[in-house]
PDB file of C-alpha atoms in Angstrom:
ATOM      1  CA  UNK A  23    -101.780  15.487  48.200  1.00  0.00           C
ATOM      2  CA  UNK A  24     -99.751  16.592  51.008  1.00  0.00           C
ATOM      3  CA  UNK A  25    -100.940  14.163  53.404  1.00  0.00           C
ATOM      4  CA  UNK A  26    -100.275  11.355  50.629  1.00  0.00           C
ATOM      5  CA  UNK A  27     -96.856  12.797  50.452  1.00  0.00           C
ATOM      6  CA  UNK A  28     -95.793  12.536  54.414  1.00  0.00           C
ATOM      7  CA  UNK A  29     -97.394   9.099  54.635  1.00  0.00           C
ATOM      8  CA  UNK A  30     -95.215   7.851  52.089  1.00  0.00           C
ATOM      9  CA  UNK A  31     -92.284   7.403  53.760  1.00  0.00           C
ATOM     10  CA  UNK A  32     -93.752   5.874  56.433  1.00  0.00           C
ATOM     11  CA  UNK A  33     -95.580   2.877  54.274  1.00  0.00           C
ATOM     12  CA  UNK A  34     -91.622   2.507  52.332  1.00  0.00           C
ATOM     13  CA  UNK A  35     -90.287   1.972  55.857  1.00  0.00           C
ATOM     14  CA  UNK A  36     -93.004  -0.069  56.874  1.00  0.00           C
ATOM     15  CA  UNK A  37     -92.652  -2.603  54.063  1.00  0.00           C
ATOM     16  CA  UNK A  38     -88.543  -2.668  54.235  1.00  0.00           C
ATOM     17  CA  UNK A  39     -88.622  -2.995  58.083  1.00  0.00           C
ATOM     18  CA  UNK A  40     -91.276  -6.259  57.177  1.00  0.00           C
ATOM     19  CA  UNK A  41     -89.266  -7.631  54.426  1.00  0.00           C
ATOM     20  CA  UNK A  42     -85.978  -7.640  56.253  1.00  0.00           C
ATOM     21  CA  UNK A  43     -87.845  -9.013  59.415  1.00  0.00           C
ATOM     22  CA  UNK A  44     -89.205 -11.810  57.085  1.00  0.00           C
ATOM     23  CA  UNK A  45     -85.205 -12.824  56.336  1.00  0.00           C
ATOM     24  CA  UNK A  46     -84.026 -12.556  59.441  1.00  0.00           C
ATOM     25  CA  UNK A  47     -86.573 -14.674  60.718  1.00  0.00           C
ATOM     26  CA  UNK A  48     -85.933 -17.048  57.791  1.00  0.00           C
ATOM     27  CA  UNK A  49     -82.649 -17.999  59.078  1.00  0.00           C
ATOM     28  CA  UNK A  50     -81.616 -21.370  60.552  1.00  0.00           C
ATOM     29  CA  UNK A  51     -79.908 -19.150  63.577  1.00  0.00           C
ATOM     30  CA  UNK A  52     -82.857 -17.075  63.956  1.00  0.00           C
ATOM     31  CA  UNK A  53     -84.591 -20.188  65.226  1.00  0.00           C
ATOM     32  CA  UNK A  54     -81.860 -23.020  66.277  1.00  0.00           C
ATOM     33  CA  UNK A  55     -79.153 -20.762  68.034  1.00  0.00           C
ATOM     34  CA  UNK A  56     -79.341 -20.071  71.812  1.00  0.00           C
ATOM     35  CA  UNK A  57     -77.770 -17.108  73.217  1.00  0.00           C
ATOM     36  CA  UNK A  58     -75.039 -17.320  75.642  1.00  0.00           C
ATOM     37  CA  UNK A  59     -72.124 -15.413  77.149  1.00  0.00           C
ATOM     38  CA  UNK A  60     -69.990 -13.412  75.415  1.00  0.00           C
ATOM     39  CA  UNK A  61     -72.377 -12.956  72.098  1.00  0.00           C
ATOM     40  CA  UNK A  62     -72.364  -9.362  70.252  1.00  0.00           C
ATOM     41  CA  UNK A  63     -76.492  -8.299  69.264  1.00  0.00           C
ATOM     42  CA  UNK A  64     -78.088  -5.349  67.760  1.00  0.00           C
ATOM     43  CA  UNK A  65     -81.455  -4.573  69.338  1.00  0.00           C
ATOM     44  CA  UNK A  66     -83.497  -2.268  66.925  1.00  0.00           C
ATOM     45  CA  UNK A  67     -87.146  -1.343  67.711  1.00  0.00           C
ATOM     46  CA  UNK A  68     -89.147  -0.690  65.543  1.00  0.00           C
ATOM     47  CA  UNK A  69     -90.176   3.490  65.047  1.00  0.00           C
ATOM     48  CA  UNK A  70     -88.199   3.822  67.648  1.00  0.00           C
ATOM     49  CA  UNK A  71     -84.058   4.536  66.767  1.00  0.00           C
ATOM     50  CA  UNK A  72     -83.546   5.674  70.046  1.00  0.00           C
ATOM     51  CA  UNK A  73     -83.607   2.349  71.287  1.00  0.00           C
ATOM     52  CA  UNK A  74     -81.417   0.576  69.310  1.00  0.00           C
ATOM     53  CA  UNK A  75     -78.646  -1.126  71.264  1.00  0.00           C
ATOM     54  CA  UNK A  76     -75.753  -2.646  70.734  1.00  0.00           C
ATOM     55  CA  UNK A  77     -75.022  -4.988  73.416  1.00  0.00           C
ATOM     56  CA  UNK A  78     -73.094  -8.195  74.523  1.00  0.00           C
ATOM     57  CA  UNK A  79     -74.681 -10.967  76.875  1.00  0.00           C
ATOM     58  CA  UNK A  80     -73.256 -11.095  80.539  1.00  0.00           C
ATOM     59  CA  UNK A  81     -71.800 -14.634  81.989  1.00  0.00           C
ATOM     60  CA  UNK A  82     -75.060 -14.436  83.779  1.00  0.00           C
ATOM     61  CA  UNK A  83     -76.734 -14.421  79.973  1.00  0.00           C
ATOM     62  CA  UNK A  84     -78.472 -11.455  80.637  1.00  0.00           C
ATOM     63  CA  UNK A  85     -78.738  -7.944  78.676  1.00  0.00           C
ATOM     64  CA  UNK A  86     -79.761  -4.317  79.847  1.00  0.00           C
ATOM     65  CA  UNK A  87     -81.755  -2.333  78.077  1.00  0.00           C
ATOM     66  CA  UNK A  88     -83.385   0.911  78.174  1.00  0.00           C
ATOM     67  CA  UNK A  89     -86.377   1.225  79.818  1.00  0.00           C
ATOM     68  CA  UNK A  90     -87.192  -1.979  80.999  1.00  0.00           C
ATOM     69  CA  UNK A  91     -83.529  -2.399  82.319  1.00  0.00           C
ATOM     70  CA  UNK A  92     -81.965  -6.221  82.864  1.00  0.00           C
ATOM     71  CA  UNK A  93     -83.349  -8.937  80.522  1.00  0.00           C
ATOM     72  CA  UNK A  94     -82.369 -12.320  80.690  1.00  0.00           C
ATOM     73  CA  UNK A  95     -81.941 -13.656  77.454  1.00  0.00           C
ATOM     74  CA  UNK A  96     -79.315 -16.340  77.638  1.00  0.00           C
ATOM     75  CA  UNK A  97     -80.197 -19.965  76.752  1.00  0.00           C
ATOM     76  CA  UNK A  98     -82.965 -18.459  74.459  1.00  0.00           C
ATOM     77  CA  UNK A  99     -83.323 -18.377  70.772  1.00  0.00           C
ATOM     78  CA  UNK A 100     -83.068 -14.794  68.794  1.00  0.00           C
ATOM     79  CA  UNK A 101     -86.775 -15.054  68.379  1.00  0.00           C
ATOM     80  CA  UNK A 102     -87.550 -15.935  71.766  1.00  0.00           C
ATOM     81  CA  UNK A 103     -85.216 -13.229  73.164  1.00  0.00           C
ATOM     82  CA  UNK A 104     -87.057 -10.266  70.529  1.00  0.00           C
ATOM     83  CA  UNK A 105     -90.787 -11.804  72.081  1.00  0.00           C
ATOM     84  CA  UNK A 106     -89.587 -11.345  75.942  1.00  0.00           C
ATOM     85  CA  UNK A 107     -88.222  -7.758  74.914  1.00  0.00           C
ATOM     86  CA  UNK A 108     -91.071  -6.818  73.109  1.00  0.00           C
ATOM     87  CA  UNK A 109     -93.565  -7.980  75.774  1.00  0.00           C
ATOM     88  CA  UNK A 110     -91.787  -6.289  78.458  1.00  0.00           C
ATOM     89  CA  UNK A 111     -91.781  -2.810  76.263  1.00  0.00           C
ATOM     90  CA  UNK A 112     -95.593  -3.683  75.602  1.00  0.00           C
ATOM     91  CA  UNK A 113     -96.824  -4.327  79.145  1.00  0.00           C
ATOM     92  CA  UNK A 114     -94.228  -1.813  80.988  1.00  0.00           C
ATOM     93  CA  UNK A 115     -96.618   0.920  78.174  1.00  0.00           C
ATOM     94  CA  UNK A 116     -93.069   1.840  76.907  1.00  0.00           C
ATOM     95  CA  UNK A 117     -94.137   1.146  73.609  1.00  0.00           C
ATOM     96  CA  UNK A 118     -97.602   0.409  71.808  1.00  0.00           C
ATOM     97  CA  UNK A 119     -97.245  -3.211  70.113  1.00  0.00           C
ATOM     98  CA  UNK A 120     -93.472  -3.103  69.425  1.00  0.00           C
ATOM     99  CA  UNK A 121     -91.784  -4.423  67.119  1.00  0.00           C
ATOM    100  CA  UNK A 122     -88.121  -5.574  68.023  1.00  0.00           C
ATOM    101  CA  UNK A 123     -85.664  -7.237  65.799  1.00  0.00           C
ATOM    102  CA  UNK A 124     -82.274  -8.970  66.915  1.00  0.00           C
ATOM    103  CA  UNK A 125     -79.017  -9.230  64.986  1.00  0.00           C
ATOM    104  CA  UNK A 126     -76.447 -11.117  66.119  1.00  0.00           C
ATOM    105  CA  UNK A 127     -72.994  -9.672  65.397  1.00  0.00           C
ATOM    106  CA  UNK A 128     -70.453 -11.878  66.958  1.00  0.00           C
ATOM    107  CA  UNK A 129     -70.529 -15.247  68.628  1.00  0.00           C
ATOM    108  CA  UNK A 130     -68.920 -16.232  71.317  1.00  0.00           C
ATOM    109  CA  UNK A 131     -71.355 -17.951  73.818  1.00  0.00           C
ATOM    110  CA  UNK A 132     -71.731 -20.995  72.237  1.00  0.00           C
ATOM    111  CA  UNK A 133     -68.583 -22.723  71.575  1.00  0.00           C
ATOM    112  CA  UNK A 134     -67.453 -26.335  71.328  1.00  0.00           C
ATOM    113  CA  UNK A 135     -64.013 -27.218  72.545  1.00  0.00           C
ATOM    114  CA  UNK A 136     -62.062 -29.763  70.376  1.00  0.00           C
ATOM    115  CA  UNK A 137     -58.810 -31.157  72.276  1.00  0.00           C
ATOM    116  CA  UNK A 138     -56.555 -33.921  71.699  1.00  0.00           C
ATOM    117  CA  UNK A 139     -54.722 -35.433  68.966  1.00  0.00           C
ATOM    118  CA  UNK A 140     -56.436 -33.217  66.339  1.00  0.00           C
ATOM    119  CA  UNK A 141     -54.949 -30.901  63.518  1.00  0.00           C
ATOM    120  CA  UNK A 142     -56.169 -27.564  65.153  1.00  0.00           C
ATOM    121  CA  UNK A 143     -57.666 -27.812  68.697  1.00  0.00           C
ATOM    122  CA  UNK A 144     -58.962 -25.165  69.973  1.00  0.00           C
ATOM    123  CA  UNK A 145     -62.588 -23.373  70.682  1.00  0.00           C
ATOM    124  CA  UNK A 146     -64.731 -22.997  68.178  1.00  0.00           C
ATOM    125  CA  UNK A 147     -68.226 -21.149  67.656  1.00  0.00           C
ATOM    126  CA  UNK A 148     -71.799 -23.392  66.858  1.00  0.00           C
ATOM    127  CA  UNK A 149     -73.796 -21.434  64.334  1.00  0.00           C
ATOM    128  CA  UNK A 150     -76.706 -23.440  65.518  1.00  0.00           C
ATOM    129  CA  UNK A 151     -78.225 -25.066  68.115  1.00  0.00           C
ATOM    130  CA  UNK A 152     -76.465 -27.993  67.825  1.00  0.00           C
ATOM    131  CA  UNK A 153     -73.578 -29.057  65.398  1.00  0.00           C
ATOM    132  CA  UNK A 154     -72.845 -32.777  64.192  1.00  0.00           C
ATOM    133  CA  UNK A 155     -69.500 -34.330  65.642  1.00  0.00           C
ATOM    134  CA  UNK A 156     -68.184 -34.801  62.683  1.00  0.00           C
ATOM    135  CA  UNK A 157     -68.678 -31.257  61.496  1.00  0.00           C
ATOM    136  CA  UNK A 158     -67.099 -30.169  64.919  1.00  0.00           C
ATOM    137  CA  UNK A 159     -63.670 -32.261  64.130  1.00  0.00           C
ATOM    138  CA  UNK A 160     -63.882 -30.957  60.546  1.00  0.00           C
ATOM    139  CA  UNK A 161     -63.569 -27.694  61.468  1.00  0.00           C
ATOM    140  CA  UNK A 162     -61.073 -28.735  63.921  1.00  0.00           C
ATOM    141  CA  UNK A 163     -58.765 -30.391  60.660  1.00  0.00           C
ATOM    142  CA  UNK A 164     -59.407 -33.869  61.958  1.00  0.00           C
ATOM    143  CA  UNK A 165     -57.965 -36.316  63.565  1.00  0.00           C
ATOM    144  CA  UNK A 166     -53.881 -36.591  63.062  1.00  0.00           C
ATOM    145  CA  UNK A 167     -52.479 -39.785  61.422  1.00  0.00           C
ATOM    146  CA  UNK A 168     -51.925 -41.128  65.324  1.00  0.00           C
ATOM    147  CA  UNK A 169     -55.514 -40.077  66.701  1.00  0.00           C
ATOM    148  CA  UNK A 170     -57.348 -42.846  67.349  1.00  0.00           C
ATOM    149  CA  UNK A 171     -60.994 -43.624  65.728  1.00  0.00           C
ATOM    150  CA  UNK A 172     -62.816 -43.491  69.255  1.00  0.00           C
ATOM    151  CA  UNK A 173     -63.892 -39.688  70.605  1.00  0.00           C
ATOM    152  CA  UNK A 174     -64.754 -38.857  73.478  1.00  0.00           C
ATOM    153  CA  UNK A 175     -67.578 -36.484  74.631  1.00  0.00           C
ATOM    154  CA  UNK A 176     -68.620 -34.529  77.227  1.00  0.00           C
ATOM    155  CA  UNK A 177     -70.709 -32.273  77.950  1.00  0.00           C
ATOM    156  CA  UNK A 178     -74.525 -31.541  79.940  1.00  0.00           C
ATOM    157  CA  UNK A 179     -77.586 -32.904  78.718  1.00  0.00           C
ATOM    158  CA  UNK A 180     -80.804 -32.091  80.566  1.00  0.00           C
ATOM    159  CA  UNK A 181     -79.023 -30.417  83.915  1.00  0.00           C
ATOM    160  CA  UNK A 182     -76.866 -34.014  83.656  1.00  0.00           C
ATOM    161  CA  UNK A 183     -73.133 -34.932  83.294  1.00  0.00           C
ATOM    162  CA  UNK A 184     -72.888 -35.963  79.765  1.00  0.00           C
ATOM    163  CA  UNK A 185     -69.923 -38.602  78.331  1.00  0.00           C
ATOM    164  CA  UNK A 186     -70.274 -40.275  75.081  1.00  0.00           C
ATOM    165  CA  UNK A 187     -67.876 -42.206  73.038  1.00  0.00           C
ATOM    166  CA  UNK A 188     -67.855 -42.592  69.320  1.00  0.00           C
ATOM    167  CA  UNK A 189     -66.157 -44.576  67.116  1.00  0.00           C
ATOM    168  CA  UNK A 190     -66.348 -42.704  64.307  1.00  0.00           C
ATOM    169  CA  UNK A 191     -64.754 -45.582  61.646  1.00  0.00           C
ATOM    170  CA  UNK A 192     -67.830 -47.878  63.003  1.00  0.00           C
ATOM    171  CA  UNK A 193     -70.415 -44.992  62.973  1.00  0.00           C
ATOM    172  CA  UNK A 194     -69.478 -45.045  58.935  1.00  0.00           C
ATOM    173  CA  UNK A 195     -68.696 -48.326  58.048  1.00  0.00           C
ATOM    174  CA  UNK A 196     -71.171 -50.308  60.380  1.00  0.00           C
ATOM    175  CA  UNK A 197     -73.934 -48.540  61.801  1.00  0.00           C
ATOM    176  CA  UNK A 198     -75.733 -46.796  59.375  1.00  0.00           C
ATOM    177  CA  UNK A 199     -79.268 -45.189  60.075  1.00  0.00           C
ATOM    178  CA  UNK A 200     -78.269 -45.333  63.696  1.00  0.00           C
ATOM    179  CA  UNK A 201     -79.126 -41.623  65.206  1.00  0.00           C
ATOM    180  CA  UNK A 202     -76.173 -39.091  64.646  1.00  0.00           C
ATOM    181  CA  UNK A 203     -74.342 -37.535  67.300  1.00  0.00           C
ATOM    182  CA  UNK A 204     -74.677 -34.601  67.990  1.00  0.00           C
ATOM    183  CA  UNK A 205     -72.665 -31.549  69.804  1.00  0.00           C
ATOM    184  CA  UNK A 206     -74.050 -28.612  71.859  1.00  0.00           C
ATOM    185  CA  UNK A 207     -72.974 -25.336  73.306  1.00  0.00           C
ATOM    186  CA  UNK A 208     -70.203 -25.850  76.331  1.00  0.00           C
ATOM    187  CA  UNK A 209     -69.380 -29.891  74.832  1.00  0.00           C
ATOM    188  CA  UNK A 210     -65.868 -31.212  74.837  1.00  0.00           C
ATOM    189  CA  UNK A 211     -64.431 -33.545  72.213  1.00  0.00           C
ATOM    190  CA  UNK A 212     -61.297 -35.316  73.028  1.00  0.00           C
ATOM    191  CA  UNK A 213     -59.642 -37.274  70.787  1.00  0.00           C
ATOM    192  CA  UNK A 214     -57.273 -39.978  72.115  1.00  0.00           C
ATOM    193  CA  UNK A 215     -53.741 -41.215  71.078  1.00  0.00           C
ATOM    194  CA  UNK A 216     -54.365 -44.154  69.286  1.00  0.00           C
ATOM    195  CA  UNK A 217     -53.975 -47.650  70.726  1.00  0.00           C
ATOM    196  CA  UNK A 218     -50.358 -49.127  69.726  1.00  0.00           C
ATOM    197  CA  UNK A 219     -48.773 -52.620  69.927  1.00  0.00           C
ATOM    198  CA  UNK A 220     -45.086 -53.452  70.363  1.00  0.00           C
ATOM    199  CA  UNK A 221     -43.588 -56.096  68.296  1.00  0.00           C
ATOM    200  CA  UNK A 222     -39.277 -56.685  69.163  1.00  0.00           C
ATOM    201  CA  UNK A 223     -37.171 -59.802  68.510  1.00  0.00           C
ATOM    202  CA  UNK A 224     -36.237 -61.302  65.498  1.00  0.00           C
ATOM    203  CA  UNK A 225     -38.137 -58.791  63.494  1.00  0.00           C
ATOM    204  CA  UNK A 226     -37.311 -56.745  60.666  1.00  0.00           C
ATOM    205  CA  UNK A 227     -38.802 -52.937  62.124  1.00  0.00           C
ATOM    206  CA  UNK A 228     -39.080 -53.836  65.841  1.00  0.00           C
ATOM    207  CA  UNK A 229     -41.028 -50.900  67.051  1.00  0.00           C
ATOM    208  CA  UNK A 230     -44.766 -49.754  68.101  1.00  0.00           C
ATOM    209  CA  UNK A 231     -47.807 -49.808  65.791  1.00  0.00           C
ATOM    210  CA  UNK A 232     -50.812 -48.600  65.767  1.00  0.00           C
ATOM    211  CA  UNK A 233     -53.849 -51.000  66.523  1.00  0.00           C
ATOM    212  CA  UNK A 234     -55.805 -51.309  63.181  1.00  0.00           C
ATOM    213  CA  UNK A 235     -59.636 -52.767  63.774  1.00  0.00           C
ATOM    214  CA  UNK A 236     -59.802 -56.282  64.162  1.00  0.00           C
ATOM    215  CA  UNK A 237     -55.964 -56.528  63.417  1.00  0.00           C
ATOM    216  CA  UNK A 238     -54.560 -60.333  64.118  1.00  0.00           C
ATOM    217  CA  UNK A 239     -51.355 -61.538  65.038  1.00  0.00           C
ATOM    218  CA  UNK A 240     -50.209 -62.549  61.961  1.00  0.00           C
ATOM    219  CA  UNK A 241     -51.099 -59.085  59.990  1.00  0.00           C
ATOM    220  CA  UNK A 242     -49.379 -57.032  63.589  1.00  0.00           C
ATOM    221  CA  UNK A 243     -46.164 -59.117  62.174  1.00  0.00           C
ATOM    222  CA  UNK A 244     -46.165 -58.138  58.772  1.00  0.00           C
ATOM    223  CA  UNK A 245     -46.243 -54.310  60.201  1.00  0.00           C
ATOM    224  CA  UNK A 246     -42.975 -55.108  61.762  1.00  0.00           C
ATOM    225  CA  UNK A 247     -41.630 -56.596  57.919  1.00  0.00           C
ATOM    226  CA  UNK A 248     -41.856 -59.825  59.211  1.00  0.00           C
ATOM    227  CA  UNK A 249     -39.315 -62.144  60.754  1.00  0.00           C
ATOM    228  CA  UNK A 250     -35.135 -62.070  60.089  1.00  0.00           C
ATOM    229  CA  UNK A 251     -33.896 -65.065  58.697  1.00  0.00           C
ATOM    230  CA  UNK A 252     -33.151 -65.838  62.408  1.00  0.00           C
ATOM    231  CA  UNK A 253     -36.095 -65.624  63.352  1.00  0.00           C
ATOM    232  CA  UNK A 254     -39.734 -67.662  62.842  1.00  0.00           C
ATOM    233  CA  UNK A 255     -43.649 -67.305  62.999  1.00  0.00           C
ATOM    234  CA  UNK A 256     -44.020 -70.404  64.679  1.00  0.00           C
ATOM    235  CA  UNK A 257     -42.221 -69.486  68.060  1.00  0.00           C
ATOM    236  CA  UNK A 258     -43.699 -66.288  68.867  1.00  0.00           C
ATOM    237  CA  UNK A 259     -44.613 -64.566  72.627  1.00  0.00           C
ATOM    238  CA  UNK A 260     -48.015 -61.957  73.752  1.00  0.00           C
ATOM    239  CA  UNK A 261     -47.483 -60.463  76.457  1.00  0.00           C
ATOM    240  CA  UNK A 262     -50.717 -58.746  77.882  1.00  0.00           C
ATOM    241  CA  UNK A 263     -51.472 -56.858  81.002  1.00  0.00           C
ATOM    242  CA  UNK A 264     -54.570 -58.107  82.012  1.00  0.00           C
ATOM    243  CA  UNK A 265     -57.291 -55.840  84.483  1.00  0.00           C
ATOM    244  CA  UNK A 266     -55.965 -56.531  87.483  1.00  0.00           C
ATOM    245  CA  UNK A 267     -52.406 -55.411  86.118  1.00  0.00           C
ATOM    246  CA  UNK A 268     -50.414 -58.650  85.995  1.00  0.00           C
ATOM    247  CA  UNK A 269     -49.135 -59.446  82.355  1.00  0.00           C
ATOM    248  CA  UNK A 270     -49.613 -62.364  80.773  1.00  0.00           C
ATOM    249  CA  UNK A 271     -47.399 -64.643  78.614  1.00  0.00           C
ATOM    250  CA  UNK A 272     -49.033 -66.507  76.129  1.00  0.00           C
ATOM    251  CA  UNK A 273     -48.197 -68.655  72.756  1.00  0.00           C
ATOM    252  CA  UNK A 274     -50.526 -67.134  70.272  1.00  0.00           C
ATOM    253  CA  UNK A 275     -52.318 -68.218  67.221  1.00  0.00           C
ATOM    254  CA  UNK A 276     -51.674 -66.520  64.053  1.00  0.00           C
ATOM    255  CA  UNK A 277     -55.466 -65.586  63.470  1.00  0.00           C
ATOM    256  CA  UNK A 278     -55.525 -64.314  67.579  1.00  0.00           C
ATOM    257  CA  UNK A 279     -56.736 -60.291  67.616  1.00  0.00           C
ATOM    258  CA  UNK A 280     -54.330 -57.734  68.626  1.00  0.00           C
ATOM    259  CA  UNK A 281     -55.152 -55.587  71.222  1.00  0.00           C
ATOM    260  CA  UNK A 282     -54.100 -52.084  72.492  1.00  0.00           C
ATOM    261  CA  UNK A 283     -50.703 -52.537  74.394  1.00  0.00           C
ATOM    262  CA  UNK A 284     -50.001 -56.069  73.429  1.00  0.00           C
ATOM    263  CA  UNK A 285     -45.925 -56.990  73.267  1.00  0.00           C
ATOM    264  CA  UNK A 286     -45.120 -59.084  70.312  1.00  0.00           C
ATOM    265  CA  UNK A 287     -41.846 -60.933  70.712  1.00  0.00           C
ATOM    266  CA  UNK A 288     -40.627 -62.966  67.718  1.00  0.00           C
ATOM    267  CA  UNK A 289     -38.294 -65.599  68.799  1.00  0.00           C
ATOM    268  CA  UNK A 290     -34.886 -66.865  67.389  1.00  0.00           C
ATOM    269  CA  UNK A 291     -35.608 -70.211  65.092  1.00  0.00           C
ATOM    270  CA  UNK A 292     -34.014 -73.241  66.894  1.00  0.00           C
ATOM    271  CA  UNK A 293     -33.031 -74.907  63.257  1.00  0.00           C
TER     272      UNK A 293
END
């Protein structure tokens, strides 16, 4: 009876330590999210309390802990990191087949910067491995009424410069079933001023407007109210700066596409 007794204690700790294990491991960020620098972890072994660590990971992305000293965990999953500890406690004969468990307490490694013409730039922390750019400019407040639909991103990819751009409007409206995109730790995500046109003259609200898609001439004039009584649809100027840098005066049609930058001049009527 009083060998039952002591051993049970050590079978209730046994099955809570499993159980709790079982969650952890359970997680999404137990498996998707990488380590990096800056991240708060608990390292508990298992039977063993006195070495349980609290911790942060160096810019390097590496820990130290006792006994088997500096452990480079950065870049590596939770699960990974608790196998690498645990085999270097196992083969070092610190411990006989331990059993170490990772919490992470505060993030900070992997972050996504979101810049530009958004609500609330800033840096911001990826609960997982990756994070879908629209969730990253979500959490950013989105885009401001003047931010255009196109993002840019950059980042690395596969020891690579990285640069993507998105329309996001398109990615919706045309281009369904097309892969996602898709943010990772150390990405930026700029989002531009949107692309205006300038319509002055005989106008009623002479001023600069933003580009809608496929907007024409004759819609860019009925931003601007339309023409004065002075003035007419049929005797209108583009001006557009072509690549080279030299503008260009043209007569357009009233079903002609806008484009970013575009002048709009509405002339006087002659009768």
């Amino acid at each position: 009876m009083k060998q039952n007794f002591f051993k049970f204690p050590v079978l209730i700790s046994i099955v809570i330590f499993l159980i709790l294990s079982s969650l952890v491991a359970s997680a999404d960020d137990k498996v998707d999210y990488l380590l990096g620098a800056g991240d708060s972890i608990r390292i508990n072994v298992f039977q063993n309390p006195e070495l349980s660590t609290e911790t942060r990971v160096s810019e390097s992305g590496a820990i130290t802990f006792p006994l088997i000293g500096e452990v480079n965990v950065g870049g590596k999953t939770i699960q990974d990191a608790e196998q690498k500890i645990a085999q270097a406690l196992g083969s070092g004969g610190f411990v006989q087949q331990p059993q170490v468990n990772i919490v992470l307490q505060q993030v900070r490694g992997n972050q996504v910067a979101v810049l530009g013409m958004v609500n609330k730039p800033g840096r911001y922390p990826l609960e997982t491995f990756k994070m879908h750019l629209v969730d990253a400019l979500a959490i950013a407040g989105g885009a401001l009424p003047n931010g255009s639909d196109v993002v840019v991103v950059t980042g690395v990819r596969n020891g690579k410069a990285f640069k993507k751009e998105v329309n996001i409007a398109e990615s919706f409206l045309l281009k369904e079933g097309e892969e996602e995109t898709f943010v990772m730790a150390g990405d930026q995500i700029y989002v531009h001023r949107a692309p205006v046109f300038y319509i002055y003259g005989e106008v009623q609200h002479p001023d600069s407007y933003r580009v809608e898609r496929n907007m024409t001439v004759v819609q860019a004039l009925a931003k601007g109210g339309g023409p004065t009584v002075r003035g007419t649809q049929r005797n209108m100027k583009l001006y557009r700066k072509d690549e080279s840098g030299v503008i260009d005066k043209t007569s357009p049609e009233l079903g002609d596409l806008i484009q970013a930058d575009d002048v709009l001049y509405v002339e006087e009527s002659l009768f």
